[in-house]
mmCIF file of C-alpha atoms and ligand atoms in Angstrom:
data_model
loop_
_atom_site.group_PDB
_atom_site.id
_atom_site.type_symbol
_atom_site.label_atom_id
_atom_site.label_comp_id
_atom_site.label_asym_id
_atom_site.label_seq_id
_atom_site.Cartn_x
_atom_site.Cartn_y
_atom_site.Cartn_z
ATOM 1 C CA UNK A 1 147.959 12.817 -111.103
ATOM 2 C CA UNK A 2 148.083 11.326 -114.618
ATOM 3 C CA UNK A 3 147.635 7.623 -115.373
ATOM 4 C CA UNK A 4 151.274 7.018 -116.199
ATOM 5 C CA UNK A 5 152.435 8.364 -112.834
ATOM 6 C CA UNK A 6 149.688 6.470 -110.952
ATOM 7 C CA UNK A 7 150.672 3.181 -112.616
ATOM 8 C CA UNK A 8 154.372 3.768 -111.999
ATOM 9 C CA UNK A 9 154.006 5.005 -108.463
ATOM 10 C CA UNK A 10 156.381 3.074 -106.219
ATOM 11 C CA UNK A 11 155.852 4.954 -102.975
ATOM 12 C CA UNK A 12 153.100 4.239 -100.490
ATOM 13 C CA UNK A 13 151.207 7.385 -99.537
ATOM 14 C CA UNK A 14 152.221 6.899 -95.921
ATOM 15 C CA UNK A 15 155.892 6.655 -96.939
ATOM 16 C CA UNK A 16 155.518 9.778 -99.037
ATOM 17 C CA UNK A 17 154.066 11.640 -96.062
ATOM 18 C CA UNK A 18 156.900 10.529 -93.808
ATOM 19 C CA UNK A 19 159.477 11.531 -96.402
ATOM 20 C CA UNK A 20 157.843 14.954 -96.706
ATOM 21 C CA UNK A 21 157.966 15.284 -92.938
ATOM 22 C CA UNK A 22 161.677 14.505 -93.121
ATOM 23 C CA UNK A 23 162.136 17.075 -95.890
ATOM 24 C CA UNK A 24 160.624 19.671 -93.590
ATOM 25 C CA UNK A 25 162.846 18.598 -90.666
ATOM 26 C CA UNK A 26 165.964 18.975 -92.800
ATOM 27 C CA UNK A 27 164.769 22.404 -94.013
ATOM 28 C CA UNK A 28 164.148 23.456 -90.403
ATOM 29 C CA UNK A 29 167.674 22.240 -89.480
ATOM 30 C CA UNK A 30 169.137 24.317 -92.293
ATOM 31 C CA UNK A 31 167.194 27.419 -91.181
ATOM 32 C CA UNK A 32 168.100 27.082 -87.511
ATOM 33 C CA UNK A 33 171.818 26.547 -88.270
ATOM 34 C CA UNK A 34 171.761 29.603 -90.541
ATOM 35 C CA UNK A 35 170.264 31.656 -87.742
ATOM 36 C CA UNK A 36 172.891 30.314 -85.304
ATOM 37 C CA UNK A 37 175.640 31.118 -87.811
ATOM 38 C CA UNK A 38 174.487 34.715 -88.000
ATOM 39 C CA UNK A 39 174.359 35.064 -84.191
ATOM 40 C CA UNK A 40 177.871 33.620 -83.853
ATOM 41 C CA UNK A 41 179.172 35.982 -86.514
ATOM 42 C CA UNK A 42 177.887 39.129 -84.829
ATOM 43 C CA UNK A 43 179.269 37.881 -81.484
ATOM 44 C CA UNK A 44 182.739 37.405 -82.955
ATOM 45 C CA UNK A 45 182.802 33.604 -82.981
ATOM 46 C CA UNK A 46 183.985 33.524 -86.578
ATOM 47 C CA UNK A 47 185.051 29.862 -86.753
ATOM 48 C CA UNK A 48 181.813 28.648 -85.192
ATOM 49 C CA UNK A 49 179.963 30.888 -87.592
ATOM 50 C CA UNK A 50 181.772 29.383 -90.626
ATOM 51 C CA UNK A 51 181.123 25.922 -89.247
ATOM 52 C CA UNK A 52 177.396 26.692 -88.931
ATOM 53 C CA UNK A 53 177.076 28.347 -92.362
ATOM 54 C CA UNK A 54 178.558 25.170 -93.851
ATOM 55 C CA UNK A 55 176.329 23.000 -91.685
ATOM 56 C CA UNK A 56 173.268 24.926 -92.862
ATOM 57 C CA UNK A 57 174.260 24.235 -96.475
ATOM 58 C CA UNK A 58 174.784 20.568 -95.668
ATOM 59 C CA UNK A 59 171.271 20.349 -94.250
ATOM 60 C CA UNK A 60 169.896 21.904 -97.400
ATOM 61 C CA UNK A 61 171.691 19.220 -99.378
ATOM 62 C CA UNK A 62 170.095 16.559 -97.111
ATOM 63 C CA UNK A 63 166.716 18.115 -97.832
ATOM 64 C CA UNK A 64 167.297 18.204 -101.594
ATOM 65 C CA UNK A 65 168.405 14.521 -101.751
ATOM 66 C CA UNK A 66 165.079 13.576 -100.203
ATOM 67 C CA UNK A 67 163.183 16.064 -102.316
ATOM 68 C CA UNK A 68 164.486 14.611 -105.586
ATOM 69 C CA UNK A 69 164.051 11.064 -104.391
ATOM 70 C CA UNK A 70 160.333 11.568 -103.617
ATOM 71 C CA UNK A 71 159.606 12.922 -107.087
ATOM 72 C CA UNK A 72 161.747 10.282 -108.810
ATOM 73 C CA UNK A 73 159.780 7.608 -106.991
ATOM 74 C CA UNK A 74 156.480 8.967 -108.322
ATOM 75 C CA UNK A 75 155.503 11.011 -105.251
ATOM 76 C CA UNK A 76 155.185 14.755 -104.783
ATOM 77 C CA UNK A 77 157.902 16.533 -102.822
ATOM 78 C CA UNK A 78 156.373 19.469 -100.961
ATOM 79 C CA UNK A 79 158.166 22.763 -100.421
ATOM 80 C CA UNK A 80 158.030 23.032 -96.623
ATOM 81 C CA UNK A 81 156.716 26.036 -94.735
ATOM 82 C CA UNK A 82 159.078 27.140 -92.025
ATOM 83 C CA UNK A 83 158.334 29.580 -89.275
ATOM 84 C CA UNK A 84 159.391 30.330 -85.702
ATOM 85 C CA UNK A 85 163.148 29.994 -86.267
ATOM 86 C CA UNK A 86 164.924 31.410 -83.185
ATOM 87 C CA UNK A 87 166.982 34.489 -83.945
ATOM 88 C CA UNK A 88 168.812 35.020 -80.672
ATOM 89 C CA UNK A 89 170.768 32.609 -78.538
ATOM 90 C CA UNK A 90 172.119 32.819 -75.029
ATOM 91 C CA UNK A 91 175.609 31.368 -75.410
ATOM 92 C CA UNK A 92 177.955 29.423 -77.691
ATOM 93 C CA UNK A 93 177.643 26.361 -75.481
ATOM 94 C CA UNK A 94 173.840 26.532 -75.536
ATOM 95 C CA UNK A 95 173.955 26.589 -79.333
ATOM 96 C CA UNK A 96 175.870 23.332 -79.510
ATOM 97 C CA UNK A 97 173.655 21.757 -76.811
ATOM 98 C CA UNK A 98 170.621 22.654 -78.936
ATOM 99 C CA UNK A 99 172.345 21.190 -82.021
ATOM 100 C CA UNK A 100 172.969 17.879 -80.277
ATOM 101 C CA UNK A 101 169.376 17.760 -79.012
ATOM 102 C CA UNK A 102 168.071 18.592 -82.469
ATOM 103 C CA UNK A 103 170.249 15.983 -84.192
ATOM 104 C CA UNK A 104 169.057 13.298 -81.772
ATOM 105 C CA UNK A 105 165.472 14.176 -82.835
ATOM 106 C CA UNK A 106 166.506 13.950 -86.518
ATOM 107 C CA UNK A 107 168.067 10.550 -85.896
ATOM 108 C CA UNK A 108 164.849 9.301 -84.270
ATOM 109 C CA UNK A 109 162.853 10.538 -87.225
ATOM 110 C CA UNK A 110 165.163 8.781 -89.707
ATOM 111 C CA UNK A 111 164.949 5.556 -87.700
ATOM 112 C CA UNK A 112 161.138 5.751 -87.752
ATOM 113 C CA UNK A 113 161.240 6.104 -91.533
ATOM 114 C CA UNK A 114 163.701 3.214 -91.914
ATOM 115 C CA UNK A 115 161.563 1.015 -89.673
ATOM 116 C CA UNK A 116 158.439 1.904 -91.645
ATOM 117 C CA UNK A 117 160.119 1.100 -94.980
ATOM 118 C CA UNK A 118 161.428 -2.219 -93.723
ATOM 119 C CA UNK A 119 158.014 -3.224 -92.321
ATOM 120 C CA UNK A 120 156.377 -2.327 -95.643
ATOM 121 C CA UNK A 121 159.045 -4.112 -97.708
ATOM 122 C CA UNK A 122 159.977 -0.878 -99.483
ATOM 123 C CA UNK A 123 163.587 -1.992 -99.814
ATOM 124 C CA UNK A 124 164.433 0.688 -102.341
ATOM 125 C CA UNK A 125 163.629 3.543 -99.955
ATOM 126 C CA UNK A 126 165.103 1.516 -97.089
ATOM 127 C CA UNK A 127 168.361 1.320 -99.045
ATOM 128 C CA UNK A 128 168.231 5.007 -99.997
ATOM 129 C CA UNK A 129 167.888 5.936 -96.298
ATOM 130 C CA UNK A 130 171.005 4.076 -95.195
ATOM 131 C CA UNK A 131 173.056 7.117 -96.179
ATOM 132 C CA UNK A 132 171.078 9.170 -93.620
ATOM 133 C CA UNK A 133 171.566 6.565 -90.921
ATOM 134 C CA UNK A 134 175.327 6.853 -91.303
ATOM 135 C CA UNK A 135 175.205 10.644 -91.610
ATOM 136 C CA UNK A 136 173.230 10.950 -88.390
ATOM 137 C CA UNK A 137 175.763 8.895 -86.466
ATOM 138 C CA UNK A 138 178.506 11.260 -87.732
ATOM 139 C CA UNK A 139 176.539 14.397 -86.956
ATOM 140 C CA UNK A 140 175.747 13.332 -83.381
ATOM 141 C CA UNK A 141 179.358 12.355 -82.781
ATOM 142 C CA UNK A 142 180.593 15.717 -84.070
ATOM 143 C CA UNK A 143 178.170 17.647 -81.816
ATOM 144 C CA UNK A 144 179.302 15.586 -78.801
ATOM 145 C CA UNK A 145 183.027 16.233 -79.668
ATOM 146 C CA UNK A 146 182.308 19.965 -79.763
ATOM 147 C CA UNK A 147 180.462 19.953 -76.435
ATOM 148 C CA UNK A 148 183.387 18.108 -74.828
ATOM 149 C CA UNK A 149 185.577 21.098 -75.759
ATOM 150 C CA UNK A 150 183.622 23.308 -73.343
ATOM 151 C CA UNK A 151 184.358 20.896 -70.472
ATOM 152 C CA UNK A 152 187.985 20.209 -71.395
ATOM 153 C CA UNK A 153 189.070 23.780 -72.155
ATOM 154 C CA UNK A 154 186.661 25.706 -69.918
ATOM 155 C CA UNK A 155 185.033 29.005 -70.837
ATOM 156 C CA UNK A 156 187.065 31.373 -68.615
ATOM 157 C CA UNK A 157 189.709 33.815 -69.906
ATOM 158 C CA UNK A 158 190.791 32.796 -73.375
ATOM 159 C CA UNK A 159 188.673 29.654 -73.127
ATOM 160 C CA UNK A 160 185.839 30.677 -75.463
ATOM 161 C CA UNK A 161 188.308 32.033 -78.037
ATOM 162 C CA UNK A 162 190.215 28.726 -77.937
ATOM 163 C CA UNK A 163 186.995 26.709 -78.206
ATOM 164 C CA UNK A 164 186.030 28.753 -81.255
ATOM 165 C CA UNK A 165 189.436 27.959 -82.822
ATOM 166 C CA UNK A 166 189.003 24.222 -82.100
ATOM 167 C CA UNK A 167 185.480 24.236 -83.539
ATOM 168 C CA UNK A 168 187.014 25.666 -86.746
ATOM 169 C CA UNK A 169 189.474 22.734 -86.892
ATOM 170 C CA UNK A 170 186.730 20.148 -86.290
ATOM 171 C CA UNK A 171 184.652 21.836 -88.967
ATOM 172 C CA UNK A 172 187.533 21.699 -91.463
ATOM 173 C CA UNK A 173 188.057 17.977 -90.733
ATOM 174 C CA UNK A 174 184.370 17.341 -91.219
ATOM 175 C CA UNK A 175 184.300 19.246 -94.528
ATOM 176 C CA UNK A 176 187.221 17.236 -95.926
ATOM 177 C CA UNK A 177 185.637 13.900 -94.923
ATOM 178 C CA UNK A 178 182.347 15.074 -96.532
ATOM 179 C CA UNK A 179 184.179 15.858 -99.790
ATOM 180 C CA UNK A 180 185.796 12.420 -99.646
ATOM 181 C CA UNK A 181 182.356 10.744 -99.787
HETATM 182 FE FE1 LIG B 1 170.323 16.373 -91.818
HETATM 183 FE FE2 LIG B 1 171.655 17.125 -89.277
HETATM 184 O O1 LIG B 1 170.266 16.279 -90.075
#
């Protein structure tokens, strides 16, 4: 690392490591949702598939925001290695259960980062991360709304087809609120 960068470094090494961990988690999210999108598509859940393709792109955007931030702050954003992404899933409901579980883990990870930045008086990164705090609240809420559909509509008869339609509507609503940001 050259002298200019060392002198202008504003990130603690520990913060940089945590941010790189978060970069990897967002990349893993993007990869898993892409895999889920593909499974839904070949099973005929076209709206869920579209929802998940878009969600995968959104996660990539989350990763890139962090990636650029780390380098701008004088750190080194690391291209994450990803392996072991599941390729097959057992049901549409299971997919959304897994998404909720995964998003809860992502929220915990963001909160750890925020807590670390606050404790270390890194108010710039703390401020940068507020966007993720809000985003995680929205993502968890959306996953919960979708899971409720399985209980309200039921999976028998035309149930799964209807649920897929409703997921499409929730996805469209989410996309328009994302564009409004
Ligand atoms: Fe970017 Fe869904 O966490």
